[in-house]
mmCIF file of C-alpha atoms in Angstrom:
data_model
loop_
_atom_site.group_PDB
_atom_site.id
_atom_site.type_symbol
_atom_site.label_atom_id
_atom_site.label_comp_id
_atom_site.label_asym_id
_atom_site.label_seq_id
_atom_site.Cartn_x
_atom_site.Cartn_y
_atom_site.Cartn_z
ATOM 1 C CA MET A 19 -9.148 -15.092 31.824
ATOM 2 C CA SER A 20 -6.707 -12.176 30.338
ATOM 3 C CA ARG A 21 -8.988 -8.906 29.749
ATOM 4 C CA ALA A 22 -8.500 -7.203 26.336
ATOM 5 C CA GLU A 23 -8.302 -3.671 26.373
ATOM 6 C CA ALA A 24 -9.966 -2.308 23.396
ATOM 7 C CA LYS A 25 -8.279 0.487 21.723
ATOM 8 C CA HIS A 26 -8.973 2.257 18.291
ATOM 9 C CA SER A 27 -6.325 2.546 15.652
ATOM 10 C CA ARG A 28 -8.102 3.874 12.754
ATOM 11 C CA SER A 29 -7.386 6.793 10.033
ATOM 12 C CA SER A 30 -10.054 9.680 9.228
ATOM 13 C CA SER A 31 -11.993 7.550 6.776
ATOM 14 C CA GLY A 32 -14.384 9.198 4.282
ATOM 15 C CA ARG A 33 -17.857 7.671 3.826
ATOM 16 C CA SER A 34 -19.286 7.883 0.168
ATOM 17 C CA GLY A 35 -20.818 10.959 -0.621
ATOM 18 C CA GLY A 36 -18.932 12.645 2.549
ATOM 19 C CA SER A 37 -16.107 15.131 2.487
ATOM 20 C CA HIS A 38 -12.587 14.806 4.326
ATOM 21 C CA ARG A 39 -13.470 17.914 6.341
ATOM 22 C CA ALA A 40 -16.165 16.014 7.894
ATOM 23 C CA ALA A 41 -14.090 13.033 8.358
ATOM 24 C CA LEU A 42 -11.492 14.604 10.369
ATOM 25 C CA ALA A 43 -14.486 16.624 12.498
ATOM 26 C CA GLN A 44 -15.553 13.138 13.299
ATOM 27 C CA THR A 45 -12.050 11.715 14.114
ATOM 28 C CA VAL A 46 -12.090 14.550 16.810
ATOM 29 C CA GLU A 47 -15.488 13.510 18.084
ATOM 30 C CA LEU A 48 -14.168 9.855 18.070
ATOM 31 C CA ALA A 49 -11.316 10.365 19.988
ATOM 32 C CA GLN A 50 -13.374 12.232 22.492
ATOM 33 C CA ALA A 51 -15.869 9.685 22.909
ATOM 34 C CA ALA A 52 -12.909 6.898 23.414
ATOM 35 C CA ASP A 53 -11.621 9.211 25.967
ATOM 36 C CA ARG A 54 -14.714 9.438 27.964
ATOM 37 C CA LEU A 55 -15.482 5.633 27.549
ATOM 38 C CA GLY A 56 -12.334 4.607 29.071
ATOM 39 C CA TYR A 57 -10.204 3.340 25.942
ATOM 40 C CA THR A 58 -6.618 3.275 26.434
ATOM 41 C CA ARG A 59 -5.305 4.741 23.358
ATOM 42 C CA PHE A 60 -6.203 6.435 20.076
ATOM 43 C CA TRP A 61 -4.313 6.214 17.119
ATOM 44 C CA VAL A 62 -4.174 7.744 13.614
ATOM 45 C CA ALA A 63 -2.713 6.302 10.382
ATOM 46 C CA GLU A 64 -0.861 8.245 7.611
ATOM 47 C CA HIS A 65 -2.055 7.834 4.011
ATOM 48 C CA HIS A 66 -1.378 9.610 0.741
ATOM 49 C CA SER A 67 -3.333 10.500 -2.329
ATOM 50 C CA THR A 68 -6.126 8.109 -1.041
ATOM 51 C CA PRO A 69 -9.675 9.417 -1.589
ATOM 52 C CA GLY A 70 -11.320 7.446 0.942
ATOM 53 C CA ILE A 71 -8.816 8.426 3.767
ATOM 54 C CA ALA A 72 -8.336 11.836 5.064
ATOM 55 C CA SER A 73 -5.347 11.056 7.308
ATOM 56 C CA SER A 74 -2.198 12.242 5.453
ATOM 57 C CA SER A 75 -0.295 14.331 8.567
ATOM 58 C CA PRO A 76 -0.400 11.921 11.953
ATOM 59 C CA GLU A 77 1.538 14.330 13.742
ATOM 60 C CA VAL A 78 -0.477 17.352 12.970
ATOM 61 C CA LEU A 79 -3.751 15.450 13.977
ATOM 62 C CA VAL A 80 -2.044 13.919 17.137
ATOM 63 C CA ALA A 81 -1.814 17.574 18.409
ATOM 64 C CA ALA A 82 -5.253 18.490 17.645
ATOM 65 C CA LEU A 83 -6.549 15.315 19.296
ATOM 66 C CA ALA A 84 -4.463 15.395 22.459
ATOM 67 C CA ALA A 85 -5.603 18.916 22.986
ATOM 68 C CA ARG A 86 -9.253 17.967 22.669
ATOM 69 C CA THR A 87 -8.782 14.949 25.128
ATOM 70 C CA SER A 88 -7.390 14.807 28.693
ATOM 71 C CA ARG A 89 -6.665 11.280 29.772
ATOM 72 C CA ILE A 90 -6.237 9.015 26.866
ATOM 73 C CA ARG A 91 -2.838 8.209 25.001
ATOM 74 C CA ILE A 92 -2.968 9.667 21.659
ATOM 75 C CA GLY A 93 -0.795 8.066 18.856
ATOM 76 C CA SER A 94 0.483 7.622 15.154
ATOM 77 C CA GLY A 95 -0.406 4.097 13.554
ATOM 78 C CA GLY A 96 1.742 5.061 12.012
ATOM 79 C CA VAL A 97 4.364 7.574 10.908
ATOM 80 C CA LEU A 98 5.955 6.295 7.323
ATOM 81 C CA LEU A 99 9.627 6.873 8.547
ATOM 82 C CA SER A 100 11.167 6.359 4.852
ATOM 83 C CA HIS A 101 9.736 9.311 3.686
ATOM 84 C CA TYR A 102 11.191 11.502 6.201
ATOM 85 C CA SER A 103 14.169 12.615 8.665
ATOM 86 C CA ALA A 104 14.506 10.618 11.841
ATOM 87 C CA LEU A 105 15.767 13.927 13.521
ATOM 88 C CA LYS A 106 12.511 15.384 12.222
ATOM 89 C CA VAL A 107 10.274 12.851 13.530
ATOM 90 C CA ALA A 108 12.042 12.597 16.714
ATOM 91 C CA GLU A 109 11.657 16.504 17.342
ATOM 92 C CA GLN A 110 7.735 16.482 16.231
ATOM 93 C CA PHE A 111 6.853 14.017 18.689
ATOM 94 C CA ARG A 112 9.341 15.119 21.483
ATOM 95 C CA THR A 113 7.452 18.539 21.208
ATOM 96 C CA LEU A 114 4.128 16.546 21.441
ATOM 97 C CA GLU A 115 5.441 14.571 24.405
ATOM 98 C CA ALA A 116 6.476 18.119 26.028
ATOM 99 C CA LEU A 117 2.994 19.381 25.519
ATOM 100 C CA TYR A 118 1.024 16.064 26.812
ATOM 101 C CA PRO A 119 3.705 14.330 28.992
ATOM 102 C CA GLY A 120 2.911 10.487 29.168
ATOM 103 C CA ARG A 121 0.260 10.586 26.485
ATOM 104 C CA ILE A 122 1.869 10.286 23.074
ATOM 105 C CA ASP A 123 2.710 7.164 20.987
ATOM 106 C CA LEU A 124 4.870 7.106 18.076
ATOM 107 C CA GLY A 125 3.850 4.314 15.835
ATOM 108 C CA ILE A 126 6.162 3.612 13.195
ATOM 109 C CA GLY A 127 5.385 1.852 9.657
ATOM 110 C CA ARG A 128 7.288 0.893 6.888
ATOM 111 C CA ALA A 129 4.776 0.903 4.022
ATOM 112 C CA PRO A 130 4.728 3.403 1.382
ATOM 113 C CA GLY A 131 1.443 4.801 2.403
ATOM 114 C CA GLY A 132 0.172 5.124 -1.389
ATOM 115 C CA MET A 133 0.758 4.483 -5.032
ATOM 116 C CA PRO A 134 4.339 4.306 -5.893
ATOM 117 C CA ARG A 135 4.196 7.894 -7.766
ATOM 118 C CA THR A 136 2.717 9.227 -4.525
ATOM 119 C CA ALA A 137 5.780 7.837 -2.758
ATOM 120 C CA ALA A 138 8.375 8.958 -5.022
ATOM 121 C CA ALA A 139 6.826 12.401 -4.628
ATOM 122 C CA LEU A 140 7.413 12.256 -0.602
ATOM 123 C CA ARG A 141 10.340 10.773 -0.739
ATOM 124 C CA ASP A 142 11.444 13.496 -3.214
ATOM 125 C CA GLY A 143 13.024 11.222 -5.714
ATOM 126 C CA ARG A 144 15.314 9.565 -3.250
ATOM 127 C CA PRO A 145 15.488 6.069 -4.645
ATOM 128 C CA ASP A 146 17.175 4.428 -1.263
ATOM 129 C CA ALA A 147 14.658 5.576 1.100
ATOM 130 C CA PRO A 148 13.149 1.949 1.558
ATOM 131 C CA GLU A 149 16.507 0.397 1.867
ATOM 132 C CA ARG A 150 17.623 3.042 4.537
ATOM 133 C CA PHE A 151 14.724 2.122 6.735
ATOM 134 C CA PRO A 152 16.873 0.164 9.330
ATOM 135 C CA GLU A 153 19.505 2.712 9.685
ATOM 136 C CA GLN A 154 16.730 5.457 10.075
ATOM 137 C CA LEU A 155 15.023 3.318 12.815
ATOM 138 C CA GLY A 156 18.177 2.997 14.800
ATOM 139 C CA GLU A 157 18.837 6.898 14.278
ATOM 140 C CA LEU A 158 15.359 7.612 15.316
ATOM 141 C CA ALA A 159 15.786 5.458 18.609
ATOM 142 C CA CYS A 160 19.089 7.279 19.666
ATOM 143 C CA PHE A 161 17.354 10.476 18.720
ATOM 144 C CA LEU A 162 14.342 9.746 21.135
ATOM 145 C CA THR A 163 16.734 8.558 24.236
ATOM 146 C CA ASP A 164 19.476 10.839 23.662
ATOM 147 C CA THR A 165 22.031 7.875 23.023
ATOM 148 C CA VAL A 166 23.597 9.003 19.858
ATOM 149 C CA PRO A 167 27.167 6.926 20.105
ATOM 150 C CA THR A 168 30.343 8.524 19.921
ATOM 151 C CA GLY A 169 31.708 8.477 16.238
ATOM 152 C CA HIS A 170 28.384 8.246 14.617
ATOM 153 C CA ARG A 171 27.741 10.673 12.055
ATOM 154 C CA HIS A 172 25.029 12.477 14.141
ATOM 155 C CA GLU A 173 27.238 12.720 17.106
ATOM 156 C CA GLY A 174 26.580 16.017 18.922
ATOM 157 C CA ILE A 175 23.150 16.480 17.599
ATOM 158 C CA SER A 176 20.190 16.317 20.116
ATOM 159 C CA ALA A 177 16.401 16.304 19.318
ATOM 160 C CA VAL A 178 14.762 19.003 20.828
ATOM 161 C CA PRO A 179 12.731 19.845 22.995
ATOM 162 C CA LEU A 180 15.331 18.305 25.650
ATOM 163 C CA ILE A 181 12.762 16.467 28.220
ATOM 164 C CA ASP A 182 12.833 13.951 30.767
ATOM 165 C CA SER A 183 10.407 11.509 29.234
ATOM 166 C CA ALA A 184 10.027 10.069 25.605
ATOM 167 C CA PRO A 185 6.926 9.050 23.529
ATOM 168 C CA GLN A 186 6.531 5.193 23.578
ATOM 169 C CA LEU A 187 8.101 4.051 20.541
ATOM 170 C CA TRP A 188 5.924 1.302 18.407
ATOM 171 C CA LEU A 189 6.543 -0.619 15.621
ATOM 172 C CA LEU A 190 3.882 -1.594 13.273
ATOM 173 C CA GLY A 191 3.701 -4.530 10.845
ATOM 174 C CA SER A 192 1.928 -7.476 9.181
ATOM 175 C CA THR A 193 5.077 -9.471 9.008
ATOM 176 C CA ASP A 194 7.960 -10.756 10.847
ATOM 177 C CA ARG A 195 10.268 -7.979 9.647
ATOM 178 C CA SER A 196 8.881 -5.337 11.967
ATOM 179 C CA ALA A 197 8.572 -7.508 14.716
ATOM 180 C CA GLN A 198 12.231 -8.348 14.583
ATOM 181 C CA PHE A 199 13.223 -4.604 14.337
ATOM 182 C CA ALA A 200 11.062 -4.036 17.280
ATOM 183 C CA ALA A 201 12.467 -6.625 19.250
ATOM 184 C CA GLY A 202 16.234 -5.599 18.367
ATOM 185 C CA LEU A 203 15.594 -2.230 19.477
ATOM 186 C CA GLY A 204 13.644 -3.036 22.615
ATOM 187 C CA ALA A 205 10.621 -1.190 21.423
ATOM 188 C CA ALA A 206 6.920 -2.179 21.421
ATOM 189 C CA PHE A 207 5.291 -4.058 18.608
ATOM 190 C CA ALA A 208 1.756 -4.076 17.225
ATOM 191 C CA PHE A 209 0.655 -6.828 14.529
ATOM 192 C CA ALA A 210 -1.892 -5.924 11.941
ATOM 193 C CA HIS A 211 -4.222 -8.906 12.092
ATOM 194 C CA PHE A 212 -6.816 -6.580 10.212
ATOM 195 C CA ILE A 213 -4.349 -6.892 7.178
ATOM 196 C CA ASN A 214 -2.716 -10.355 7.256
ATOM 197 C CA GLY A 215 -5.077 -12.744 9.150
ATOM 198 C CA SER A 216 -2.671 -15.629 9.310
ATOM 199 C CA GLY A 217 0.429 -16.333 11.082
ATOM 200 C CA GLY A 218 0.348 -13.120 13.488
ATOM 201 C CA GLU A 219 0.616 -15.485 16.615
ATOM 202 C CA SER A 220 3.752 -16.793 15.719
ATOM 203 C CA VAL A 221 5.197 -13.304 14.829
ATOM 204 C CA VAL A 222 4.151 -11.938 18.124
ATOM 205 C CA GLN A 223 5.707 -14.855 20.164
ATOM 206 C CA SER A 224 9.290 -14.512 18.168
ATOM 207 C CA TYR A 225 8.954 -10.569 18.865
ATOM 208 C CA LYS A 226 8.723 -11.640 22.824
ATOM 209 C CA ARG A 227 11.624 -14.528 22.266
ATOM 210 C CA SER A 228 13.674 -11.942 20.454
ATOM 211 C CA PHE A 229 13.232 -9.020 22.482
ATOM 212 C CA ARG A 230 16.418 -7.036 23.900
ATOM 213 C CA PRO A 231 15.796 -4.459 26.777
ATOM 214 C CA SER A 232 17.006 -0.803 25.919
ATOM 215 C CA ALA A 233 16.383 2.486 26.916
ATOM 216 C CA LEU A 234 13.117 2.156 25.060
ATOM 217 C CA GLY A 235 11.583 -0.682 27.180
ATOM 218 C CA ALA A 236 12.702 -2.907 29.619
ATOM 219 C CA VAL A 237 10.166 -5.840 28.644
ATOM 220 C CA PRO A 238 8.318 -6.674 25.685
ATOM 221 C CA GLU A 239 5.036 -5.001 24.871
ATOM 222 C CA ALA A 240 2.919 -6.544 22.138
ATOM 223 C CA SER A 241 -0.713 -5.629 20.796
ATOM 224 C CA ALA A 242 -2.607 -7.015 17.688
ATOM 225 C CA ALA A 243 -4.782 -4.809 15.667
ATOM 226 C CA VAL A 244 -8.326 -6.687 14.365
ATOM 227 C CA TYR A 245 -11.278 -5.066 12.318
ATOM 228 C CA VAL A 246 -14.160 -4.842 15.005
ATOM 229 C CA LEU A 247 -17.934 -3.849 14.621
ATOM 230 C CA CYS A 248 -20.056 -4.112 17.470
ATOM 231 C CA ALA A 249 -24.026 -3.433 16.949
ATOM 232 C CA ASP A 250 -27.091 -4.044 19.102
ATOM 233 C CA THR A 251 -27.376 -7.437 17.548
ATOM 234 C CA ASP A 252 -25.416 -10.093 15.564
ATOM 235 C CA GLU A 253 -27.903 -9.444 12.511
ATOM 236 C CA GLU A 254 -27.355 -5.608 12.394
ATOM 237 C CA ALA A 255 -23.582 -5.679 12.939
ATOM 238 C CA GLY A 256 -23.695 -8.350 9.908
ATOM 239 C CA ARG A 257 -25.562 -5.725 7.801
ATOM 240 C CA LEU A 258 -23.411 -2.957 8.692
ATOM 241 C CA ALA A 259 -20.250 -5.008 8.047
ATOM 242 C CA ALA A 260 -21.487 -5.521 4.469
ATOM 243 C CA SER A 261 -20.149 -2.011 3.801
ATOM 244 C CA ALA A 262 -16.467 -3.077 4.722
ATOM 245 C CA ASP A 263 -17.103 -6.490 2.900
ATOM 246 C CA LEU A 264 -17.116 -4.318 -0.048
ATOM 247 C CA GLN A 265 -14.959 -1.924 0.513
ATOM 248 C CA LEU A 266 -11.913 -4.502 0.894
ATOM 249 C CA LEU A 267 -13.399 -6.349 -1.997
ATOM 250 C CA ARG A 268 -12.951 -3.210 -4.276
ATOM 251 C CA GLN A 269 -9.334 -2.685 -2.873
ATOM 252 C CA GLU A 270 -8.414 -5.975 -4.186
ATOM 253 C CA LYS A 271 -9.673 -5.123 -7.765
ATOM 254 C CA GLY A 272 -7.564 -2.160 -7.355
ATOM 255 C CA GLU A 273 -10.711 0.069 -6.658
ATOM 256 C CA PHE A 274 -9.718 2.613 -3.720
ATOM 257 C CA GLY A 275 -12.874 4.703 -2.557
ATOM 258 C CA ASP A 276 -14.924 5.693 -0.024
ATOM 259 C CA VAL A 277 -16.671 3.392 2.437
ATOM 260 C CA PRO A 278 -19.845 2.236 0.505
ATOM 261 C CA SER A 279 -23.177 2.279 2.329
ATOM 262 C CA PRO A 280 -25.082 -0.979 3.235
ATOM 263 C CA ALA A 281 -27.721 -0.538 0.537
ATOM 264 C CA GLU A 282 -24.819 -0.385 -2.074
ATOM 265 C CA ALA A 283 -23.332 -3.322 -0.660
ATOM 266 C CA ALA A 284 -26.404 -5.220 -0.290
ATOM 267 C CA ALA A 285 -27.163 -4.490 -4.158
ATOM 268 C CA TYR A 286 -23.789 -5.327 -5.524
ATOM 269 C CA PRO A 287 -23.772 -8.093 -8.133
ATOM 270 C CA TYR A 288 -21.454 -10.329 -6.339
ATOM 271 C CA GLY A 289 -19.789 -13.342 -8.108
ATOM 272 C CA LYS A 290 -18.626 -16.483 -7.130
ATOM 273 C CA TRP A 291 -15.254 -15.355 -6.225
ATOM 274 C CA ASP A 292 -16.396 -12.389 -4.592
ATOM 275 C CA GLY A 293 -17.934 -14.397 -2.014
ATOM 276 C CA LEU A 294 -14.882 -16.395 -1.582
ATOM 277 C CA ARG A 295 -12.877 -13.456 -0.914
ATOM 278 C CA ILE A 296 -15.440 -11.957 1.411
ATOM 279 C CA ALA A 297 -15.338 -15.081 3.669
ATOM 280 C CA GLU A 298 -11.707 -15.248 3.482
ATOM 281 C CA ASN A 299 -11.424 -11.425 4.712
ATOM 282 C CA ARG A 300 -14.257 -12.110 7.466
ATOM 283 C CA LYS A 301 -11.295 -13.964 8.895
ATOM 284 C CA ARG A 302 -9.705 -10.355 9.850
ATOM 285 C CA MET A 303 -12.829 -9.120 11.333
ATOM 286 C CA ILE A 304 -15.202 -9.667 14.621
ATOM 287 C CA VAL A 305 -18.489 -8.425 13.926
ATOM 288 C CA GLY A 306 -21.605 -9.140 15.980
ATOM 289 C CA GLY A 307 -23.468 -7.811 19.179
ATOM 290 C CA PRO A 308 -22.001 -7.309 22.403
ATOM 291 C CA GLU A 309 -22.008 -10.921 23.973
ATOM 292 C CA THR A 310 -20.343 -12.197 20.330
ATOM 293 C CA VAL A 311 -17.672 -9.409 20.308
ATOM 294 C CA ARG A 312 -16.836 -9.550 23.871
ATOM 295 C CA ASN A 313 -16.388 -13.498 23.753
ATOM 296 C CA ARG A 314 -14.465 -13.384 20.171
ATOM 297 C CA LEU A 315 -11.928 -10.547 21.444
ATOM 298 C CA LEU A 316 -11.372 -12.366 24.471
ATOM 299 C CA ALA A 317 -10.452 -15.337 22.750
ATOM 300 C CA PHE A 318 -8.376 -13.067 20.106
ATOM 301 C CA SER A 319 -6.448 -11.528 23.147
ATOM 302 C CA ARG A 320 -5.516 -15.354 24.322
ATOM 303 C CA GLN A 321 -4.730 -16.391 20.825
ATOM 304 C CA TYR A 322 -2.165 -13.838 20.563
ATOM 305 C CA GLY A 323 -0.998 -13.799 24.083
ATOM 306 C CA VAL A 324 -1.584 -9.937 24.204
ATOM 307 C CA GLY A 325 -3.218 -8.108 26.914
ATOM 308 C CA GLU A 326 -4.147 -5.039 24.630
ATOM 309 C CA VAL A 327 -6.211 -5.397 21.288
ATOM 310 C CA ILE A 328 -6.105 -2.497 18.749
ATOM 311 C CA VAL A 329 -9.658 -2.040 17.336
ATOM 312 C CA VAL A 330 -10.048 -0.889 13.833
ATOM 313 C CA THR A 331 -13.588 0.162 13.172
ATOM 314 C CA THR A 332 -15.171 0.973 9.568
ATOM 315 C CA ALA A 333 -18.657 1.711 8.876
ATOM 316 C CA TYR A 334 -20.670 4.093 6.402
ATOM 317 C CA GLU A 335 -22.814 5.826 9.051
ATOM 318 C CA PHE A 336 -20.582 7.961 11.556
ATOM 319 C CA GLY A 337 -23.576 7.097 14.143
ATOM 320 C CA ALA A 338 -22.887 3.285 13.667
ATOM 321 C CA ARG A 339 -19.040 3.709 14.728
ATOM 322 C CA LEU A 340 -19.637 5.833 17.447
ATOM 323 C CA ARG A 341 -22.207 3.226 18.646
ATOM 324 C CA SER A 342 -19.813 0.546 18.318
ATOM 325 C CA TYR A 343 -17.423 2.193 20.398
ATOM 326 C CA GLU A 344 -20.221 2.687 23.109
ATOM 327 C CA LEU A 345 -21.273 -1.028 23.087
ATOM 328 C CA LEU A 346 -17.842 -2.253 22.889
ATOM 329 C CA ALA A 347 -16.740 -0.249 25.768
ATOM 330 C CA GLN A 348 -19.898 -1.636 27.818
ATOM 331 C CA ALA A 349 -19.095 -5.129 26.646
ATOM 332 C CA MET A 350 -15.509 -5.079 27.885
ATOM 333 C CA ARG A 351 -16.368 -3.294 31.150
ATOM 334 C CA LEU A 352 -13.844 -0.401 30.347
#
């Protein structure tokens, strides 16, 4: 039986009535707990002008988390490359790799990370930014591996600091497009099952078949990200997960906000359509007590053909998130 290595890839989420300052402090505490409990990696996302998420600058958070942990790999899940210079991103993560050798992951995403006006502000009005993503990605790979080709417009430019290792490059996505980018570059790939609960298995297999070895990686490396909430019992996990159910439902209605409490979720006036959407969204989740979660996670890893699973955990109370980490680590024998 394949063993799923539970990880964590989650932004600094705010709870209803909480503050972004508190959310960031709790992210540090969660990373330290993950380090202590035996998790493999801890990733933080990039979102902008989103009230419910405090993580807008993953490179800064990665530095803070790496400084406060000792073993676990720290990374971005992920940097939204189309907003930035490939050279600047390469230099930021080379600096992190120089400071914390062998512990830095550079995850790259294609999403805008916010509403259209926010994305436009980040790109400073450059309308061609999304279309340039494949070109930027190739430039980033060259800067990370010191392989800018002769005749390229960036020939002779190096990403400093000059070091003998590189952060591991991951492409993140919920469709086949990012998988093919990763395969063509020889980079690792993570499928976002917590965003798109259908078709991910075939996307991962396509990535593996199309993989081309490079200076970034000799063999394909894939993982899949799924929402997981583990509590002492199946019933308690279901009660706590109602917060995520309502948050996802509201997001589908264009209402973006903090994580609601289980009490608020229980009192919400759900309609027939709401119940159908919650049932559909639960296909992106693994919720239950330790034994239930262990069995479903192992089945999930076999289904995807991956040896690593990224755990995305949302709960109203910080204590419930921390407890989920602890129970999951015990259940998976980390």
